[in-house]
PDB file of C-alpha atoms in Angstrom:
ATOM      1  CA  MET A   1       0.599  -0.004  -0.300  1.00 29.00           C
ATOM      2  CA  SER A   2       1.551   3.502  -1.210  1.00 30.00           C
ATOM      3  CA  ASN A   3       2.139   6.265   1.637  1.00 30.00           C
ATOM      4  CA  GLU A   4       2.873   8.939  -1.672  1.00 35.00           C
ATOM      5  CA  THR A   5      -0.517  10.661  -0.778  1.00 37.00           C
ATOM      6  CA  SER A   6      -0.569  14.888  -0.295  1.00 44.00           C
ATOM      7  CA  SER A   7      -0.947  16.251   2.889  1.00 64.00           C
ATOM      8  CA  ALA A   8      -4.332  17.484   1.829  1.00 71.00           C
ATOM      9  CA  ARG A   9      -6.008  13.807   1.309  1.00 87.00           C
ATOM     10  CA  SER A  10      -4.506  12.875   5.062  1.00 95.00           C
ATOM     11  CA  VAL A  11      -6.854  12.465   8.061  1.00 98.00           C
ATOM     12  CA  VAL A  12      -5.766  12.580  11.657  1.00 98.00           C
ATOM     13  CA  VAL A  13      -7.394  10.328  13.703  1.00 98.00           C
ATOM     14  CA  ILE A  14      -7.785  11.491  17.996  1.00 98.00           C
ATOM     15  CA  GLY A  15      -9.450   9.009  20.562  1.00 97.00           C
ATOM     16  CA  ASP A  16      -8.494   5.611  22.389  1.00 96.00           C
ATOM     17  CA  ALA A  17      -6.910   2.586  21.270  1.00 97.00           C
ATOM     18  CA  LEU A  18      -6.449  -0.296  23.269  1.00 96.00           C
ATOM     19  CA  ILE A  19      -6.051  -4.357  24.313  1.00 94.00           C
ATOM     20  CA  ASP A  20     -10.101  -6.116  23.896  1.00 91.00           C
ATOM     21  CA  GLU A  21      -9.661  -9.155  26.326  1.00 91.00           C
ATOM     22  CA  ILE A  22     -12.475 -11.213  24.868  1.00 88.00           C
ATOM     23  CA  HIS A  23     -13.707 -14.646  26.877  1.00 90.00           C
ATOM     24  CA  ASP A  24     -15.635 -16.330  24.962  1.00 83.00           C
ATOM     25  CA  ALA A  25     -16.744 -20.158  24.731  1.00 80.00           C
ATOM     26  CA  ALA A  26     -13.648 -20.268  22.820  1.00 81.00           C
ATOM     27  CA  GLY A  27     -11.829 -18.999  25.285  1.00 87.00           C
ATOM     28  CA  VAL A  28      -9.734 -16.128  25.505  1.00 90.00           C
ATOM     29  CA  ARG A  29      -7.643 -14.102  23.836  1.00 89.00           C
ATOM     30  CA  GLU A  30      -6.216 -10.503  23.270  1.00 90.00           C
ATOM     31  CA  LEU A  31      -6.748  -8.465  20.140  1.00 90.00           C
ATOM     32  CA  VAL A  32      -5.633  -4.904  19.512  1.00 94.00           C
ATOM     33  CA  GLY A  33      -9.055  -2.199  19.495  1.00 92.00           C
ATOM     34  CA  GLY A  34     -10.301   1.148  20.122  1.00 94.00           C
ATOM     35  CA  ALA A  35     -12.757   2.595  18.427  1.00 95.00           C
ATOM     36  CA  ALA A  36     -10.493   5.487  17.591  1.00 97.00           C
ATOM     37  CA  LEU A  37      -7.513   3.113  16.407  1.00 98.00           C
ATOM     38  CA  ASN A  38     -10.135   1.091  14.229  1.00 97.00           C
ATOM     39  CA  VAL A  39     -11.564   3.729  11.891  1.00 98.00           C
ATOM     40  CA  ALA A  40      -7.541   5.495  11.682  1.00 98.00           C
ATOM     41  CA  VAL A  41      -6.838   1.572  10.825  1.00 98.00           C
ATOM     42  CA  GLY A  42      -9.768   1.450   8.291  1.00 97.00           C
ATOM     43  CA  LEU A  43      -8.384   4.577   6.223  1.00 98.00           C
ATOM     44  CA  ARG A  44      -5.273   3.431   5.723  1.00 97.00           C
ATOM     45  CA  ARG A  45      -7.128   0.517   4.235  1.00 96.00           C
ATOM     46  CA  LEU A  46      -9.017   3.096   1.825  1.00 96.00           C
ATOM     47  CA  GLY A  47      -5.845   3.976   0.666  1.00 95.00           C
ATOM     48  CA  ILE A  48      -5.753   7.631   3.118  1.00 96.00           C
ATOM     49  CA  GLU A  49      -2.554   8.339   4.868  1.00 97.00           C
ATOM     50  CA  THR A  50      -3.177   8.312   8.589  1.00 98.00           C
ATOM     51  CA  THR A  51      -2.080   9.288  11.474  1.00 98.00           C
ATOM     52  CA  LEU A  52      -3.687   7.821  15.340  1.00 98.00           C
ATOM     53  CA  ILE A  53      -3.375   9.988  18.390  1.00 98.00           C
ATOM     54  CA  ALA A  54      -4.044   8.720  21.069  1.00 98.00           C
ATOM     55  CA  MET A  55      -2.580   7.244  25.176  1.00 97.00           C
ATOM     56  CA  VAL A  56      -1.019   4.320  24.807  1.00 97.00           C
ATOM     57  CA  GLY A  57       1.521   3.219  27.194  1.00 96.00           C
ATOM     58  CA  ASP A  58       5.397   1.946  27.418  1.00 96.00           C
ATOM     59  CA  ASP A  59       4.181  -1.657  28.083  1.00 95.00           C
ATOM     60  CA  GLU A  60       3.630  -5.154  26.543  1.00 96.00           C
ATOM     61  CA  ALA A  61       0.290  -4.346  25.676  1.00 96.00           C
ATOM     62  CA  GLY A  62       1.618  -0.902  23.604  1.00 97.00           C
ATOM     63  CA  ALA A  63       4.193  -2.669  22.379  1.00 97.00           C
ATOM     64  CA  HIS A  64       1.108  -4.590  20.569  1.00 97.00           C
ATOM     65  CA  ILE A  65      -0.929  -1.539  20.162  1.00 97.00           C
ATOM     66  CA  ARG A  66       2.346  -0.354  18.503  1.00 98.00           C
ATOM     67  CA  GLU A  67       3.321  -2.979  16.483  1.00 98.00           C
ATOM     68  CA  TYR A  68      -0.425  -3.426  14.919  1.00 97.00           C
ATOM     69  CA  LEU A  69      -0.710  -0.177  13.266  1.00 98.00           C
ATOM     70  CA  SER A  70       3.208  -0.221  11.691  1.00 98.00           C
ATOM     71  CA  ASP A  71       1.895  -3.052   9.954  1.00 97.00           C
ATOM     72  CA  HIS A  72      -1.199  -1.471   8.657  1.00 97.00           C
ATOM     73  CA  GLY A  73       1.512   1.763   8.020  1.00 97.00           C
ATOM     74  CA  VAL A  74      -0.440   4.058  10.366  1.00 98.00           C
ATOM     75  CA  ARG A  75       1.718   6.817  12.100  1.00 98.00           C
ATOM     76  CA  LEU A  76       1.070   7.152  15.643  1.00 98.00           C
ATOM     77  CA  ILE A  77       1.371   9.949  18.078  1.00 98.00           C
ATOM     78  CA  SER A  78       1.246   8.561  21.044  1.00 96.00           C
ATOM     79  CA  SER A  79       0.004  10.768  24.648  1.00 94.00           C
ATOM     80  CA  GLU A  80       1.934   9.792  27.781  1.00 92.00           C
ATOM     81  CA  ALA A  81       0.119   6.795  30.032  1.00 95.00           C
ATOM     82  CA  PRO A  82       0.912   7.065  33.199  1.00 94.00           C
ATOM     83  CA  LEU A  83      -1.047   4.307  34.097  1.00 96.00           C
ATOM     84  CA  GLY A  84      -0.121   2.152  31.092  1.00 96.00           C
ATOM     85  CA  SER A  85      -2.608   1.552  28.002  1.00 96.00           C
ATOM     86  CA  SER A  86      -5.740   0.587  28.043  1.00 96.00           C
ATOM     87  CA  ARG A  87      -7.279  -2.834  28.314  1.00 95.00           C
ATOM     88  CA  ALA A  88     -10.978  -3.396  27.583  1.00 92.00           C
ATOM     89  CA  ILE A  89     -12.693  -6.693  29.182  1.00 92.00           C
ATOM     90  CA  VAL A  90     -15.563  -8.430  26.559  1.00 85.00           C
ATOM     91  CA  ARG A  91     -18.197 -10.744  27.389  1.00 85.00           C
ATOM     92  CA  ARG A  92     -21.744 -11.317  25.237  1.00 75.00           C
ATOM     93  CA  ALA A  93     -24.518 -10.675  26.934  1.00 72.00           C
ATOM     94  CA  ALA A  94     -27.417 -12.797  26.375  1.00 69.00           C
ATOM     95  CA  ASN A  95     -28.646 -11.164  23.297  1.00 68.00           C
ATOM     96  CA  GLY A  96     -25.446 -10.981  21.715  1.00 66.00           C
ATOM     97  CA  GLU A  97     -23.933  -7.982  21.935  1.00 70.00           C
ATOM     98  CA  PRO A  98     -20.534  -7.197  23.898  1.00 73.00           C
ATOM     99  CA  GLU A  99     -20.065  -6.171  27.081  1.00 83.00           C
ATOM    100  CA  TYR A 100     -17.191  -3.958  28.175  1.00 87.00           C
ATOM    101  CA  VAL A 101     -15.573  -3.680  31.438  1.00 92.00           C
ATOM    102  CA  PHE A 102     -12.280  -0.907  31.120  1.00 95.00           C
ATOM    103  CA  ASN A 103      -9.739  -1.177  33.645  1.00 95.00           C
ATOM    104  CA  GLU A 104      -8.528   2.334  35.616  1.00 96.00           C
ATOM    105  CA  ALA A 105      -6.388   3.437  32.361  1.00 96.00           C
ATOM    106  CA  ALA A 106      -8.900   2.872  29.952  1.00 95.00           C
ATOM    107  CA  ARG A 107     -11.416   5.107  33.009  1.00 95.00           C
ATOM    108  CA  GLN A 108      -8.348   7.698  33.005  1.00 94.00           C
ATOM    109  CA  ARG A 109      -7.704   8.632  29.309  1.00 93.00           C
ATOM    110  CA  SER A 110      -6.078  11.447  28.396  1.00 95.00           C
ATOM    111  CA  ILE A 111      -4.508  13.042  25.486  1.00 96.00           C
ATOM    112  CA  ARG A 112      -1.897  15.830  25.194  1.00 93.00           C
ATOM    113  CA  TYR A 113      -0.440  17.451  22.266  1.00 97.00           C
ATOM    114  CA  SER A 114       3.067  17.739  21.100  1.00 96.00           C
ATOM    115  CA  ASP A 115       4.474  19.971  19.151  1.00 97.00           C
ATOM    116  CA  GLU A 116       5.003  16.504  16.536  1.00 97.00           C
ATOM    117  CA  ALA A 117       1.196  16.276  17.105  1.00 98.00           C
ATOM    118  CA  ARG A 118      -0.225  20.168  16.610  1.00 97.00           C
ATOM    119  CA  GLU A 119       1.605  19.824  13.403  1.00 97.00           C
ATOM    120  CA  ALA A 120      -0.127  16.802  11.913  1.00 97.00           C
ATOM    121  CA  ILE A 121      -3.321  18.369  13.071  1.00 98.00           C
ATOM    122  CA  ALA A 122      -2.573  21.467  10.895  1.00 96.00           C
ATOM    123  CA  ASP A 123      -1.493  19.371   7.839  1.00 96.00           C
ATOM    124  CA  ALA A 124      -4.209  17.494   7.598  1.00 97.00           C
ATOM    125  CA  GLY A 125      -7.373  17.337   5.417  1.00 96.00           C
ATOM    126  CA  LEU A 126      -9.359  16.172   8.165  1.00 97.00           C
ATOM    127  CA  VAL A 127      -9.913  15.479  11.606  1.00 98.00           C
ATOM    128  CA  ALA A 128     -11.705  12.412  13.086  1.00 98.00           C
ATOM    129  CA  ILE A 129     -12.744  11.756  16.329  1.00 98.00           C
ATOM    130  CA  SER A 130     -13.433   9.555  18.124  1.00 97.00           C
ATOM    131  CA  CYS A 131     -14.762   7.755  21.911  1.00 96.00           C
ATOM    132  CA  PHE A 132     -12.780  10.905  23.267  1.00 97.00           C
ATOM    133  CA  PRO A 133     -13.449  11.748  26.938  1.00 97.00           C
ATOM    134  CA  PHE A 134     -16.449  14.914  26.136  1.00 98.00           C
ATOM    135  CA  ASP A 135     -17.357  14.703  30.100  1.00 97.00           C
ATOM    136  CA  VAL A 136     -13.982  15.795  30.607  1.00 97.00           C
ATOM    137  CA  PRO A 137     -13.481  19.310  30.642  1.00 97.00           C
ATOM    138  CA  GLN A 138      -9.751  19.799  30.606  1.00 97.00           C
ATOM    139  CA  GLU A 139      -9.216  17.759  27.444  1.00 97.00           C
ATOM    140  CA  VAL A 140     -11.897  19.520  25.449  1.00 98.00           C
ATOM    141  CA  ASP A 141     -10.001  22.537  26.511  1.00 98.00           C
ATOM    142  CA  ALA A 142      -6.836  20.947  24.821  1.00 98.00           C
ATOM    143  CA  LEU A 143      -8.570  19.668  22.234  1.00 98.00           C
ATOM    144  CA  VAL A 144     -10.251  22.704  21.207  1.00 98.00           C
ATOM    145  CA  GLY A 145      -6.786  24.435  21.338  1.00 97.00           C
ATOM    146  CA  ALA A 146      -5.298  21.864  19.586  1.00 98.00           C
ATOM    147  CA  LEU A 147      -7.228  21.438  16.432  1.00 98.00           C
ATOM    148  CA  ALA A 148      -7.375  25.128  15.570  1.00 95.00           C
ATOM    149  CA  ASP A 149      -9.178  25.506  11.905  1.00 93.00           C
ATOM    150  CA  ALA A 150      -9.134  22.367  11.290  1.00 96.00           C
ATOM    151  CA  ARG A 151     -11.796  20.127   9.321  1.00 96.00           C
ATOM    152  CA  VAL A 152     -13.154  17.985  11.883  1.00 98.00           C
ATOM    153  CA  ALA A 153     -15.249  14.511  11.322  1.00 98.00           C
ATOM    154  CA  VAL A 154     -16.377  13.962  15.118  1.00 98.00           C
ATOM    155  CA  ASP A 155     -18.173  10.571  16.377  1.00 98.00           C
ATOM    156  CA  PRO A 156     -19.328  10.975  20.121  1.00 97.00           C
ATOM    157  CA  ASN A 157     -18.951   7.114  20.451  1.00 94.00           C
ATOM    158  CA  PRO A 158     -19.706   7.083  24.382  1.00 94.00           C
ATOM    159  CA  ARG A 159     -18.733   3.916  26.427  1.00 90.00           C
ATOM    160  CA  LEU A 160     -20.726   3.319  29.566  1.00 88.00           C
ATOM    161  CA  GLY A 161     -17.618   1.591  31.629  1.00 88.00           C
ATOM    162  CA  MET A 162     -15.660   5.127  30.584  1.00 92.00           C
ATOM    163  CA  LEU A 163     -18.459   7.893  30.632  1.00 92.00           C
ATOM    164  CA  HIS A 164     -18.416   9.273  34.474  1.00 93.00           C
ATOM    165  CA  ASP A 165     -21.407  12.403  33.786  1.00 95.00           C
ATOM    166  CA  ARG A 166     -23.434  12.230  30.816  1.00 96.00           C
ATOM    167  CA  VAL A 167     -24.709  15.994  30.990  1.00 97.00           C
ATOM    168  CA  ASP A 168     -21.520  16.903  30.642  1.00 97.00           C
ATOM    169  CA  PHE A 169     -20.474  14.348  27.759  1.00 98.00           C
ATOM    170  CA  VAL A 170     -22.961  15.866  25.675  1.00 98.00           C
ATOM    171  CA  ARG A 171     -21.545  19.577  26.369  1.00 98.00           C
ATOM    172  CA  GLY A 172     -18.286  18.784  25.558  1.00 98.00           C
ATOM    173  CA  PHE A 173     -19.181  16.618  22.562  1.00 98.00           C
ATOM    174  CA  GLU A 174     -21.451  19.693  21.290  1.00 98.00           C
ATOM    175  CA  ARG A 175     -18.826  21.736  21.250  1.00 98.00           C
ATOM    176  CA  ILE A 176     -16.695  20.270  18.663  1.00 98.00           C
ATOM    177  CA  ALA A 177     -19.742  18.990  16.787  1.00 98.00           C
ATOM    178  CA  ALA A 178     -21.210  21.897  15.899  1.00 98.00           C
ATOM    179  CA  SER A 179     -18.455  23.617  14.190  1.00 97.00           C
ATOM    180  CA  ALA A 180     -17.844  19.718  12.270  1.00 98.00           C
ATOM    181  CA  VAL A 181     -17.880  18.821   8.835  1.00 97.00           C
ATOM    182  CA  ILE A 182     -20.165  15.755   9.248  1.00 97.00           C
ATOM    183  CA  VAL A 183     -20.847  14.302  12.946  1.00 98.00           C
ATOM    184  CA  LYS A 184     -21.566  10.423  12.991  1.00 98.00           C
ATOM    185  CA  VAL A 185     -24.069   9.504  15.306  1.00 97.00           C
ATOM    186  CA  GLY A 186     -25.871   5.929  15.658  1.00 95.00           C
ATOM    187  CA  ALA A 187     -28.805   4.466  17.751  1.00 93.00           C
ATOM    188  CA  ASP A 188     -26.751   3.511  20.902  1.00 92.00           C
ATOM    189  CA  ASP A 189     -25.441   7.439  21.000  1.00 95.00           C
ATOM    190  CA  ALA A 190     -29.553   8.696  21.144  1.00 96.00           C
ATOM    191  CA  ALA A 191     -29.839   6.062  24.031  1.00 95.00           C
ATOM    192  CA  VAL A 192     -27.109   6.981  26.189  1.00 95.00           C
ATOM    193  CA  LEU A 193     -26.596  10.265  25.201  1.00 96.00           C
ATOM    194  CA  TYR A 194     -29.635  11.829  24.957  1.00 95.00           C
ATOM    195  CA  ASP A 195     -33.646  10.373  24.369  1.00 90.00           C
ATOM    196  CA  GLY A 196     -32.762   8.053  22.448  1.00 92.00           C
ATOM    197  CA  ASP A 197     -34.841   8.879  19.343  1.00 95.00           C
ATOM    198  CA  LEU A 198     -32.022   8.846  16.353  1.00 96.00           C
ATOM    199  CA  ASP A 199     -33.749  11.553  13.863  1.00 95.00           C
ATOM    200  CA  ALA A 200     -33.976  14.402  16.540  1.00 96.00           C
ATOM    201  CA  LEU A 201     -30.598  13.963  17.287  1.00 97.00           C
ATOM    202  CA  ARG A 202     -29.741  14.330  14.370  1.00 97.00           C
ATOM    203  CA  MET A 203     -31.897  17.352  13.883  1.00 96.00           C
ATOM    204  CA  ARG A 204     -30.386  18.729  16.452  1.00 97.00           C
ATOM    205  CA  LEU A 205     -26.979  18.712  15.426  1.00 98.00           C
ATOM    206  CA  ARG A 206     -27.650  20.373  12.332  1.00 98.00           C
ATOM    207  CA  GLU A 207     -29.352  23.503  14.120  1.00 98.00           C
ATOM    208  CA  ILE A 208     -26.518  24.048  16.560  1.00 98.00           C
ATOM    209  CA  GLY A 209     -24.001  24.065  12.718  1.00 98.00           C
ATOM    210  CA  ALA A 210     -23.160  20.540  11.740  1.00 98.00           C
ATOM    211  CA  ALA A 211     -22.757  20.819   8.116  1.00 97.00           C
ATOM    212  CA  ALA A 212     -23.709  16.937   8.125  1.00 97.00           C
ATOM    213  CA  VAL A 213     -25.063  14.336  10.258  1.00 98.00           C
ATOM    214  CA  LEU A 214     -24.381  11.049   9.447  1.00 98.00           C
ATOM    215  CA  ALA A 215     -26.963   9.270  11.472  1.00 97.00           C
ATOM    216  CA  THR A 216     -26.465   4.642  11.371  1.00 95.00           C
ATOM    217  CA  ALA A 217     -29.390   2.327  12.853  1.00 92.00           C
ATOM    218  CA  GLY A 218     -27.461  -0.484  12.360  1.00 86.00           C
ATOM    219  CA  ALA A 219     -29.639  -3.003  10.423  1.00 84.00           C
ATOM    220  CA  ALA A 220     -31.727  -0.558   9.300  1.00 89.00           C
ATOM    221  CA  GLY A 221     -29.142   1.456   7.380  1.00 91.00           C
ATOM    222  CA  ALA A 222     -28.225   4.981   7.765  1.00 96.00           C
ATOM    223  CA  THR A 223     -29.187   8.633   7.065  1.00 96.00           C
ATOM    224  CA  LEU A 224     -26.997  11.587   5.659  1.00 97.00           C
ATOM    225  CA  ASP A 225     -28.134  15.084   6.176  1.00 97.00           C
ATOM    226  CA  THR A 226     -26.596  17.893   4.780  1.00 97.00           C
ATOM    227  CA  GLU A 227     -27.173  21.196   3.472  1.00 95.00           C
ATOM    228  CA  ALA A 228     -27.213  19.628   0.222  1.00 96.00           C
ATOM    229  CA  GLY A 229     -30.502  17.660   1.184  1.00 97.00           C
ATOM    230  CA  ILE A 230     -30.924  14.342   3.056  1.00 97.00           C
ATOM    231  CA  ALA A 231     -30.011  11.006   1.526  1.00 96.00           C
ATOM    232  CA  SER A 232     -30.866   7.782   3.343  1.00 96.00           C
ATOM    233  CA  ALA A 233     -29.267   4.215   2.478  1.00 96.00           C
ATOM    234  CA  PRO A 234     -30.486   0.287   3.632  1.00 93.00           C
ATOM    235  CA  ILE A 235     -26.953  -1.457   4.155  1.00 88.00           C
ATOM    236  CA  THR A 236     -25.531  -4.050   1.953  1.00 90.00           C
ATOM    237  CA  PRO A 237     -27.088  -7.412   1.234  1.00 89.00           C
ATOM    238  CA  LEU A 238     -24.045  -9.277   0.762  1.00 87.00           C
ATOM    239  CA  ALA A 239     -23.586 -13.129   0.649  1.00 85.00           C
ATOM    240  CA  GLY A 240     -22.353 -14.738   3.905  1.00 86.00           C
ATOM    241  CA  ASP A 241     -24.063 -14.549   7.236  1.00 87.00           C
ATOM    242  CA  VAL A 242     -23.220 -11.552   9.673  1.00 87.00           C
ATOM    243  CA  ILE A 243     -20.591 -12.720  12.250  1.00 85.00           C
ATOM    244  CA  ASP A 244     -19.621 -10.071  14.275  1.00 80.00           C
ATOM    245  CA  THR A 245     -20.944  -5.881  14.371  1.00 82.00           C
ATOM    246  CA  VAL A 246     -18.048  -4.411  16.330  1.00 80.00           C
ATOM    247  CA  GLY A 247     -16.530  -2.133  14.420  1.00 86.00           C
ATOM    248  CA  ALA A 248     -19.418  -2.009  11.869  1.00 91.00           C
ATOM    249  CA  GLY A 249     -19.660   2.085  13.026  1.00 93.00           C
ATOM    250  CA  ASP A 250     -16.065   2.220  12.863  1.00 96.00           C
ATOM    251  CA  ALA A 251     -15.504   1.547   9.404  1.00 96.00           C
ATOM    252  CA  THR A 252     -18.645   3.464   8.536  1.00 96.00           C
ATOM    253  CA  LEU A 253     -17.230   6.947   9.901  1.00 97.00           C
ATOM    254  CA  ALA A 254     -13.841   5.357   7.873  1.00 97.00           C
ATOM    255  CA  ALA A 255     -15.311   4.761   4.351  1.00 96.00           C
ATOM    256  CA  VAL A 256     -17.121   8.825   5.024  1.00 96.00           C
ATOM    257  CA  ALA A 257     -13.720  10.755   6.508  1.00 96.00           C
ATOM    258  CA  ALA A 258     -12.222   9.081   3.035  1.00 96.00           C
ATOM    259  CA  GLY A 259     -14.851   9.801   1.030  1.00 94.00           C
ATOM    260  CA  LEU A 260     -14.249  13.975   2.418  1.00 95.00           C
ATOM    261  CA  VAL A 261     -11.264  13.789   1.730  1.00 93.00           C
ATOM    262  CA  SER A 262     -10.302  11.848  -1.725  1.00 87.00           C
ATOM    263  CA  THR A 263     -13.895  13.586  -3.780  1.00 84.00           C
ATOM    264  CA  SER A 264     -15.234  16.733  -0.899  1.00 83.00           C
ATOM    265  CA  PRO A 265     -19.004  16.346  -1.798  1.00 91.00           C
ATOM    266  CA  THR A 266     -21.209  19.429  -2.425  1.00 91.00           C
ATOM    267  CA  GLU A 267     -24.062  17.851  -4.881  1.00 95.00           C
ATOM    268  CA  LEU A 268     -26.878  15.055  -3.079  1.00 97.00           C
ATOM    269  CA  GLU A 269     -25.860  12.498  -5.413  1.00 96.00           C
ATOM    270  CA  GLU A 270     -22.396  12.889  -4.366  1.00 96.00           C
ATOM    271  CA  TRP A 271     -23.831  12.705  -0.990  1.00 97.00           C
ATOM    272  CA  HIS A 272     -26.058   8.957  -1.716  1.00 97.00           C
ATOM    273  CA  VAL A 273     -23.025   7.862  -3.840  1.00 96.00           C
ATOM    274  CA  LEU A 274     -20.623   8.191  -0.251  1.00 96.00           C
ATOM    275  CA  LEU A 275     -22.903   6.534   1.460  1.00 97.00           C
ATOM    276  CA  LEU A 276     -24.048   3.848  -0.182  1.00 96.00           C
ATOM    277  CA  ARG A 277     -20.205   2.937  -0.317  1.00 96.00           C
ATOM    278  CA  ALA A 278     -19.914   3.246   3.300  1.00 96.00           C
ATOM    279  CA  MET A 279     -23.217   1.203   3.719  1.00 96.00           C
ATOM    280  CA  ASP A 280     -21.048  -1.902   1.214  1.00 95.00           C
ATOM    281  CA  ILE A 281     -17.972  -1.347   3.346  1.00 95.00           C
ATOM    282  CA  ALA A 282     -20.023  -1.175   6.670  1.00 94.00           C
ATOM    283  CA  ALA A 283     -22.040  -4.540   5.795  1.00 93.00           C
ATOM    284  CA  ALA A 284     -18.348  -6.570   4.805  1.00 94.00           C
ATOM    285  CA  THR A 285     -17.295  -5.775   7.891  1.00 93.00           C
ATOM    286  CA  CYS A 286     -19.481  -7.650   9.909  1.00 90.00           C
ATOM    287  CA  ARG A 287     -18.832 -10.478   7.849  1.00 87.00           C
ATOM    288  CA  ALA A 288     -15.565 -11.238   9.853  1.00 85.00           C
ATOM    289  CA  GLU A 289     -14.654 -11.202  13.504  1.00 79.00           C
ATOM    290  CA  GLY A 290     -13.586  -8.245  15.007  1.00 80.00           C
ATOM    291  CA  GLY A 291     -13.063  -4.427  13.998  1.00 86.00           C
ATOM    292  CA  LEU A 292     -10.783  -4.370  11.294  1.00 91.00           C
ATOM    293  CA  LEU A 293     -12.850  -2.797   7.929  1.00 95.00           C
ATOM    294  CA  ARG A 294     -13.660  -5.184   5.173  1.00 93.00           C
ATOM    295  CA  THR A 295     -14.680  -3.961   1.542  1.00 94.00           C
ATOM    296  CA  PRO A 296     -16.955  -6.253  -0.166  1.00 92.00           C
ATOM    297  CA  GLU A 297     -14.130  -6.744  -2.786  1.00 89.00           C
ATOM    298  CA  SER A 298     -11.612  -7.923  -0.029  1.00 84.00           C
ATOM    299  CA  LEU A 299     -13.308 -10.409   1.313  1.00 78.00           C
ATOM    300  CA  ALA A 300     -11.993 -13.208  -1.397  1.00 65.00           C
ATOM    301  CA  ASP A 301      -9.232 -13.044   0.590  1.00 64.00           C
ATOM    302  CA  ALA A 302      -9.539 -13.627   3.753  1.00 55.00           C
ATOM    303  CA  GLN A 303      -5.963 -13.568   4.985  1.00 45.00           C
ATOM    304  CA  ARG A 304      -5.607 -10.250   3.517  1.00 44.00           C
ATOM    305  CA  GLY A 305      -3.985  -8.117   6.638  1.00 48.00           C
ATOM    306  CA  VAL A 306      -4.020  -8.074  10.086  1.00 46.00           C
ATOM    307  CA  HIS A 307      -6.715  -9.417  12.102  1.00 47.00           C
ATOM    308  CA  GLY A 308      -7.517  -7.215  15.234  1.00 49.00           C
ATOM    309  CA  SER A 309     -11.204  -5.619  16.905  1.00 45.00           C
TER     310      SER A 309
END
C-alpha cells in the first residue's frame, strides 16, 4: 500500500487505542482495538495516509498496539500513559451484544498534544475524533486548542464503562460538533446521551451548526443529512452470514471520512454515492470477526491484512 498521499488527503484520528481481552466459549484471546484505532486503520486500508493520536503505554500491551499500527502503515503519535495502556474485558451478553469492562487506564484516559501532534493536525485534510473523553472539560479545552481551524469529523461513541458524567459529555461533544463538517451518531449514542430519538438527534446536531450528520441505525441502514439535502440507504445485502457487528460503525466513519478527503461531495447525489459505499463497507466488515475494516472486494481474500478488533 503506497504512502504517497498529499497532506490535503491525509487524516488525523484522535481517540482511543486499547487491547480487547475477549472472553467467550472459545476461551480468552487478546486483540488490538479501540474505536479511533479502528477508524485510523480503516482509513489506511482505504488508501488514505493516516496518523493516530492516542494514549498508549510503554508496556507489553502498548508494544502490541504499536506493532499492529505499524503493520497497517498508520503513524502513531502517542500521548503519555502513566497508568499504562488501556484494556477492555469483553464478554457477550445474552442478546449477543458485547459488554465491556475497562481498566483504570481507560477510565482515566487523557490526550495531550505535542508539537508533532499539532503539526500533523494542521497539515491534515480532516481530523476525525472518536471515543474521546468529552465529559472532562480540560480534555475538551486541550482538544479545541489543538484543532485550531481544522476540518473535523466527530463520533461521540460513548462507552458506559468510561462515561463519568452524561451532561458534561453532551456539552463537550456538542462544543466540537457545532463546527464539524460531519458528525456520525448511532442509535446507541441517542439512547445513552439523549432521549433515544435518533432522528431528533440528527436534526438537533444540524441545528447547532454541524454541516452534515450521518445517523446510523444498524441493520436499518443510515441517513445522511447535509446542506444539499437528505440521503438514505439500507445496509448492503451481501453474501454470507453476519459474524460480528463490532467495528461496523467505525468502518462507516472511515469510509465517509475517506470520501470527504478524496472527493469533497457537494451535490446530494455525490453524498448518496458516498453513503452507499459506506454501507457496502459496513456490511463487509460485519462478515468477519473483529473491527478490522473490510470491503466487499476484500472478502474473497480472508487472509488479507492483520486481524484485530
